[in-house]
Short mmCIF file of C-alpha atoms in Angstrom, two decimals:
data_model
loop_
_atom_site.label_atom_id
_atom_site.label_comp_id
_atom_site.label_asym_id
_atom_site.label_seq_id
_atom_site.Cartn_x
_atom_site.Cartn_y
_atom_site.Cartn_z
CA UNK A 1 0.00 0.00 0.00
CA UNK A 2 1.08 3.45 -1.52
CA UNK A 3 1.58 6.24 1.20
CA UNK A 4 -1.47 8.18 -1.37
CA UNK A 5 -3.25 4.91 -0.45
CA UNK A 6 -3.38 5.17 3.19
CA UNK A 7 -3.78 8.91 3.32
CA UNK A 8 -6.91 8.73 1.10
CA UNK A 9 -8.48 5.63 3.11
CA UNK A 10 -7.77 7.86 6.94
CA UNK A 11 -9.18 10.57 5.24
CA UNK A 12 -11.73 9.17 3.13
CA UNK A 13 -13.10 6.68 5.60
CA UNK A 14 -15.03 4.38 2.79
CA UNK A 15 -18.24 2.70 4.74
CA UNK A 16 -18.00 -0.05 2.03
CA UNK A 17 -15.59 -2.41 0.19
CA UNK A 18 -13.48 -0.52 -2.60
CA UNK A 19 -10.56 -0.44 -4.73
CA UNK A 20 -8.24 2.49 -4.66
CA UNK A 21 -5.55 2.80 -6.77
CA UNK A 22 -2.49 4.95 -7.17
CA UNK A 23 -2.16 6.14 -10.91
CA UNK A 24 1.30 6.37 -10.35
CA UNK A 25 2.02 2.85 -9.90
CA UNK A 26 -0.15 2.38 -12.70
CA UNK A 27 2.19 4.75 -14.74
CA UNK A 28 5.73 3.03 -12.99
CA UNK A 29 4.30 -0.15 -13.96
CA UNK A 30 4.08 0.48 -17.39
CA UNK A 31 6.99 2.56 -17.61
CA UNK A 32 9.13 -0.65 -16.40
CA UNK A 33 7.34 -3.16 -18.55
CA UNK A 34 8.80 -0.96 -21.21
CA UNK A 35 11.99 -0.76 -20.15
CA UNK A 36 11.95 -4.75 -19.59
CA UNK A 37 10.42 -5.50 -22.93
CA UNK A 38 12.22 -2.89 -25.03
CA UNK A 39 11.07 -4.75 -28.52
CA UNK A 40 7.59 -4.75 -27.06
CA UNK A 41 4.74 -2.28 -28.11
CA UNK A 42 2.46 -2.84 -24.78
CA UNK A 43 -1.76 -3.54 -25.04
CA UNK A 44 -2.84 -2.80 -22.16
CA UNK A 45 -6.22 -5.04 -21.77
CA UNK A 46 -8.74 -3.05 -21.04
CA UNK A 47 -10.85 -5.52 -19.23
CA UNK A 48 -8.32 -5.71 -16.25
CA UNK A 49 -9.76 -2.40 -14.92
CA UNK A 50 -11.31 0.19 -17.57
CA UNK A 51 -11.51 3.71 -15.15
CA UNK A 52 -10.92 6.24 -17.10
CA UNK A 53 -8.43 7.55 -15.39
CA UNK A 54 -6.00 4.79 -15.67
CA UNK A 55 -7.07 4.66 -19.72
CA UNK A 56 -6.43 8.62 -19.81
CA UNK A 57 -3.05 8.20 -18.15
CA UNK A 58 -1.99 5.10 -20.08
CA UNK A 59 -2.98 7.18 -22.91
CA UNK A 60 -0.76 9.70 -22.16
CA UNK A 61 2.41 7.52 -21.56
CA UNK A 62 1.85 6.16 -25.62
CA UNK A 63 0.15 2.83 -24.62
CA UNK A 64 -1.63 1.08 -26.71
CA UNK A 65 -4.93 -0.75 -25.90
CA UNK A 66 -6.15 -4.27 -26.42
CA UNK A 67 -10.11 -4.50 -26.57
CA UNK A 68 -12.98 -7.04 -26.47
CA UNK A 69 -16.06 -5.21 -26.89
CA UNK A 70 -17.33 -2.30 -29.16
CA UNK A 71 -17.87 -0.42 -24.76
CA UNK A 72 -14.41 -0.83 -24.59
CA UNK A 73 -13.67 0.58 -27.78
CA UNK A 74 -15.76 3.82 -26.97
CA UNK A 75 -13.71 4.00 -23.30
CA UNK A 76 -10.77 3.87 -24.93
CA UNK A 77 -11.59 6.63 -27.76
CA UNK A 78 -12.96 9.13 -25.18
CA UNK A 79 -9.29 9.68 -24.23
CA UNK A 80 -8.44 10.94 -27.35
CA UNK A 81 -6.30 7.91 -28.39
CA UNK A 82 -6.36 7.05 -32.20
CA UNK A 83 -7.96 3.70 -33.81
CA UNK A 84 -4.31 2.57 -34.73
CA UNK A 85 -3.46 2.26 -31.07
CA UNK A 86 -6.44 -0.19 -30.76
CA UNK A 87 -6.51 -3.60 -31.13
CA UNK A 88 -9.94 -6.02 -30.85
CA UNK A 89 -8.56 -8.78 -29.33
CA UNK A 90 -11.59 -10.80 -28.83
CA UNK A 91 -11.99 -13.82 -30.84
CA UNK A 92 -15.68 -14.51 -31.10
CA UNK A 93 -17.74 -10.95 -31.75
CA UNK A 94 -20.46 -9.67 -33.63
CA UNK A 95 -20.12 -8.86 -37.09
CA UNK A 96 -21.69 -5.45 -36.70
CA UNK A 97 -19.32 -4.91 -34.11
CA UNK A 98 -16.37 -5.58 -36.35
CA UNK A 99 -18.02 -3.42 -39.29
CA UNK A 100 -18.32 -0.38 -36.56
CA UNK A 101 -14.96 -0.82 -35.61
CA UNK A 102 -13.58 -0.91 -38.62
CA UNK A 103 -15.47 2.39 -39.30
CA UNK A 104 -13.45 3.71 -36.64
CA UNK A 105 -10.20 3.14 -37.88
CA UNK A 106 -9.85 -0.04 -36.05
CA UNK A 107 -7.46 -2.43 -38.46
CA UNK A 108 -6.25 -5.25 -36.10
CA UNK A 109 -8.27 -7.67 -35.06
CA UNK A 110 -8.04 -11.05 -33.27
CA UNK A 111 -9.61 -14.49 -34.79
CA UNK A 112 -9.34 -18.54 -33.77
CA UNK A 113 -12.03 -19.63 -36.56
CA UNK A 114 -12.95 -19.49 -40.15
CA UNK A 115 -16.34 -18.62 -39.26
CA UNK A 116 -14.71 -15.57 -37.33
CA UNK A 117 -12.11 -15.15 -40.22
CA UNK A 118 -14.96 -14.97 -42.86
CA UNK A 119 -16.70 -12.33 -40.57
CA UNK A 120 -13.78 -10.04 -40.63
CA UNK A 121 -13.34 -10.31 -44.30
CA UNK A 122 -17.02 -9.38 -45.02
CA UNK A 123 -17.02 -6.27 -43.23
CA UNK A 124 -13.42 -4.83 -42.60
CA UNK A 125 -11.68 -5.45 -45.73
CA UNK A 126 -7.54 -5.42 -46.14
CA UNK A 127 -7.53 -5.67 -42.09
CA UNK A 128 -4.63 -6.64 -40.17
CA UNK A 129 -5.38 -10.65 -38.76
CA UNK A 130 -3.58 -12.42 -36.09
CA UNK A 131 -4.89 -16.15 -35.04
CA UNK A 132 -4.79 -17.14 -31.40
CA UNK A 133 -3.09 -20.48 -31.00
CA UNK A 134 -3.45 -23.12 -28.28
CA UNK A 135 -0.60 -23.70 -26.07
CA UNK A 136 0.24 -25.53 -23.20
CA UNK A 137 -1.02 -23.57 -19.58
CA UNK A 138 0.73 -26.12 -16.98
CA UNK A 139 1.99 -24.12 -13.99
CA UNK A 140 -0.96 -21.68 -14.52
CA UNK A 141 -3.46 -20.83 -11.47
CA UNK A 142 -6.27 -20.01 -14.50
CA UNK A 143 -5.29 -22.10 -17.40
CA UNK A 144 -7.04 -20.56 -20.80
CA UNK A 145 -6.01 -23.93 -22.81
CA UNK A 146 -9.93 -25.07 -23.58
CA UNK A 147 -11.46 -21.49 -23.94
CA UNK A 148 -9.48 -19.77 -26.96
CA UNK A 149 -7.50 -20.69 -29.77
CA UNK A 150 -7.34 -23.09 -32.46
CA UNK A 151 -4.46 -25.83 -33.02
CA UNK A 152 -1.51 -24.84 -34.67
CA UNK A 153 -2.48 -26.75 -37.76
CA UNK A 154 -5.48 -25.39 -37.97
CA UNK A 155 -4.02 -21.37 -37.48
CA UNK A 156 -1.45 -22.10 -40.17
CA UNK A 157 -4.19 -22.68 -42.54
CA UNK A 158 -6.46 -20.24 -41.28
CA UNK A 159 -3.79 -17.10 -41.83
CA UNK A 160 -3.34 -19.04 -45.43
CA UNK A 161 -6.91 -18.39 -46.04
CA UNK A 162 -7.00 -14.56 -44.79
CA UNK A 163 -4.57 -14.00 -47.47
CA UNK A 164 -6.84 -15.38 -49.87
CA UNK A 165 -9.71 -13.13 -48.84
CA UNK A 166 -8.02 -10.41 -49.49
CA UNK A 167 -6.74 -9.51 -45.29
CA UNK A 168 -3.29 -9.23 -44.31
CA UNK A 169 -2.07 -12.21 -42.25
CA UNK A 170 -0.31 -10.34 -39.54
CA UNK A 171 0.64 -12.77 -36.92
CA UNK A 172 -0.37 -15.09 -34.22
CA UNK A 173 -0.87 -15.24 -30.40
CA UNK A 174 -1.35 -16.91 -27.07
CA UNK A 175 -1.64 -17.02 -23.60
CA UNK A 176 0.05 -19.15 -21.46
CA UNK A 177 -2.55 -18.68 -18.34
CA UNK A 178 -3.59 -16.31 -15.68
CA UNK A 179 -1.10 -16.30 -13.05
CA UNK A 180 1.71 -18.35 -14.92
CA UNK A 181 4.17 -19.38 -12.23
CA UNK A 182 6.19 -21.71 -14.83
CA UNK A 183 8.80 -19.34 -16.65
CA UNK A 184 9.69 -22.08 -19.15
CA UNK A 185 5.93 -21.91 -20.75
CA UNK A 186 6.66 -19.10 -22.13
CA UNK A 187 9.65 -20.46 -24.03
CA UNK A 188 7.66 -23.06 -25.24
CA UNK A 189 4.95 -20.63 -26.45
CA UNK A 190 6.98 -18.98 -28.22
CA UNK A 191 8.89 -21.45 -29.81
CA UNK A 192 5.27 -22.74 -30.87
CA UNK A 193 5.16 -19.53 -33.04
CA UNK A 194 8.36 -19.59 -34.15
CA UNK A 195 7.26 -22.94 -36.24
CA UNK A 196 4.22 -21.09 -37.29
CA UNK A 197 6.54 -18.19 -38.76
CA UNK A 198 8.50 -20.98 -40.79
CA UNK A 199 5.36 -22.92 -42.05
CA UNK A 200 3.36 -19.39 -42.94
CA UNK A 201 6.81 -18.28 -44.51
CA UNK A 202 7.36 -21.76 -47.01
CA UNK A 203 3.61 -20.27 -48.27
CA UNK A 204 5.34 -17.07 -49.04
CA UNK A 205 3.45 -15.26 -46.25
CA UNK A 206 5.42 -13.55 -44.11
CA UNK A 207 4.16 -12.94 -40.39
CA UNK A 208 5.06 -9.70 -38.74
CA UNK A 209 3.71 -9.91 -35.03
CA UNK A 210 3.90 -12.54 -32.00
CA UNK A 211 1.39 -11.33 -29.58
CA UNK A 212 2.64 -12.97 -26.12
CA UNK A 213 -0.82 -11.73 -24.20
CA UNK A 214 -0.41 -11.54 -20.44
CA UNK A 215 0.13 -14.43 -17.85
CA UNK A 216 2.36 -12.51 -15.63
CA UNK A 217 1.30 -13.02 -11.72
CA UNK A 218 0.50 -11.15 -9.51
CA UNK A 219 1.28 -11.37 -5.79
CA UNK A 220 -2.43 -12.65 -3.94
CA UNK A 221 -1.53 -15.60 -1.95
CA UNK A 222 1.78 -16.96 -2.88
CA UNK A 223 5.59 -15.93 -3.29
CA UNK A 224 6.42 -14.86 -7.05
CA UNK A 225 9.19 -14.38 -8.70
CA UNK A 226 9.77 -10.65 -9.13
CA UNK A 227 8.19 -9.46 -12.86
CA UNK A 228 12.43 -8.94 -14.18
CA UNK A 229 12.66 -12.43 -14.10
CA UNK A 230 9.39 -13.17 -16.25
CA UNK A 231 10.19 -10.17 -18.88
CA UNK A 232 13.70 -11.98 -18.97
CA UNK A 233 12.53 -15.35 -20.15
CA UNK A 234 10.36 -13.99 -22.39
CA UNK A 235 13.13 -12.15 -24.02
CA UNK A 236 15.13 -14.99 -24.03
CA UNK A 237 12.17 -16.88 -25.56
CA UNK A 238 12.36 -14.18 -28.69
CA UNK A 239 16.04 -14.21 -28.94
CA UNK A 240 16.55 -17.73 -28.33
CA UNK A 241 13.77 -18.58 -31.39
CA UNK A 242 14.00 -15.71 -33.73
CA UNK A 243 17.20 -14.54 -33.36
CA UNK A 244 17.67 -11.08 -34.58
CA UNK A 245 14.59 -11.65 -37.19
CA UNK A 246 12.55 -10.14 -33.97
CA UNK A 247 9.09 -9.91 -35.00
#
């Protein structure tokens, strides 16, 4: 707890259970994710805590945003921040809500199906795809292994066929499960799309983005490791699997 913290709960007295956060952890937060993923561009996901104050400061600091819902969208905007700093992350949504997105500005958006591939196609033309692939979530408090993502099979021909109707096969990503205590997953994730850069690139298709999504833990019950050593395997993940063809 902040010093900011404890003055405003004396003060402030709250008769009822609340959250009160300190925007500038928020802000050192992502300020040392940045400086511990240099070769990263961070999303922050919305859906961990949209008040606008945290989106208007992470807007601020050059974040960009990672979005399930047309709500979330419309948060986002009403800071001011521009449709290419959005991405709409969710793999299963409405195909008006693509189509209004897309008259936004939006251009990147998430898929793990055909039928979700052909949406995207119909109604936001020349977009920017990336297919969420299935990887292993051992060591995970909240493993995400059986809700999202398709096989990597099945993504391989999936970004093939996005080329075909006319989108831009961008990349691939994964998660490797809420409160990931196993740093080796992450190496194994990413070696996952690694292959799927190869296979995509033998079809002359050449994928531009790994999108690692989130997994780091937070402290609630147990000892972590502290987040260096998490943003270090993952770096050694890229490096060790891409070498200096970084993504």
């Amino acid at each position: 707890m902040t010093e900011r913290i404890f003055r405003y709960l004396r003060e402030q007295q709250p008769e009822t259970p609340c959250l009160v956060i300190d925007l500038d952890v928020v802000e050192n937060n992502y300020r040392r994710m940045r400086e511990l993923l240099p070769a990263a561009h961070i999303f922050y996901a919305v859906k961990a805590n949209p008040a606008a104050p945290i989106l208007s400061r992470l807007s601020t600091l050059g974040s960009k945003f990672d979005t399930a819902s047309r709500g979330e969208i419309e948060l986002v905007q009403a800071t001011g921040v521009s449709a290419d700093r959005i991405s709409f992350g969710n793999t299963i949504k409405k195909e008006k809500d693509i189509a209004w997105a897309y008259e936004q500005g939006v251009r990147l958006f998430a898929f793990d199906s055909e039928a979700e591939l052909q949406k995207v196609a119909r109604v936001a033309p020349g977009s920017r795809v990336f297919c969420r692939v299935l990887v292993d979530c051992g060591g995970a408090e909240w493993p995400l292994s059986k809700k999202f993502g398709c096989a990597p099979e099945m993504a391989a021909n999936l970004l093939t066929e996005a080329r075909t109707l006319g989108l831009d096969p961008y990349g691939v990503s994964f998660h490797v499960g809420s409160q990931q205590t196993d740093l080796g997953q992450w190496d194994k994730a990413v070696g996952q799309a690694a292959s799927l850069f190869s296979v995509l690139a033998d079809r002359d298709i050449a994928l531009r983005m790994v999108n690692i999504g989130g997994g780091f833990p937070a402290h609630y019950r147990h000892g972590i490791e502290p987040v260096e050593r998490y943003a270090a395997a993952v770096m050694a993940a890229i490096t060790r699997h891409f070498g200096n063809a970084l993504p």
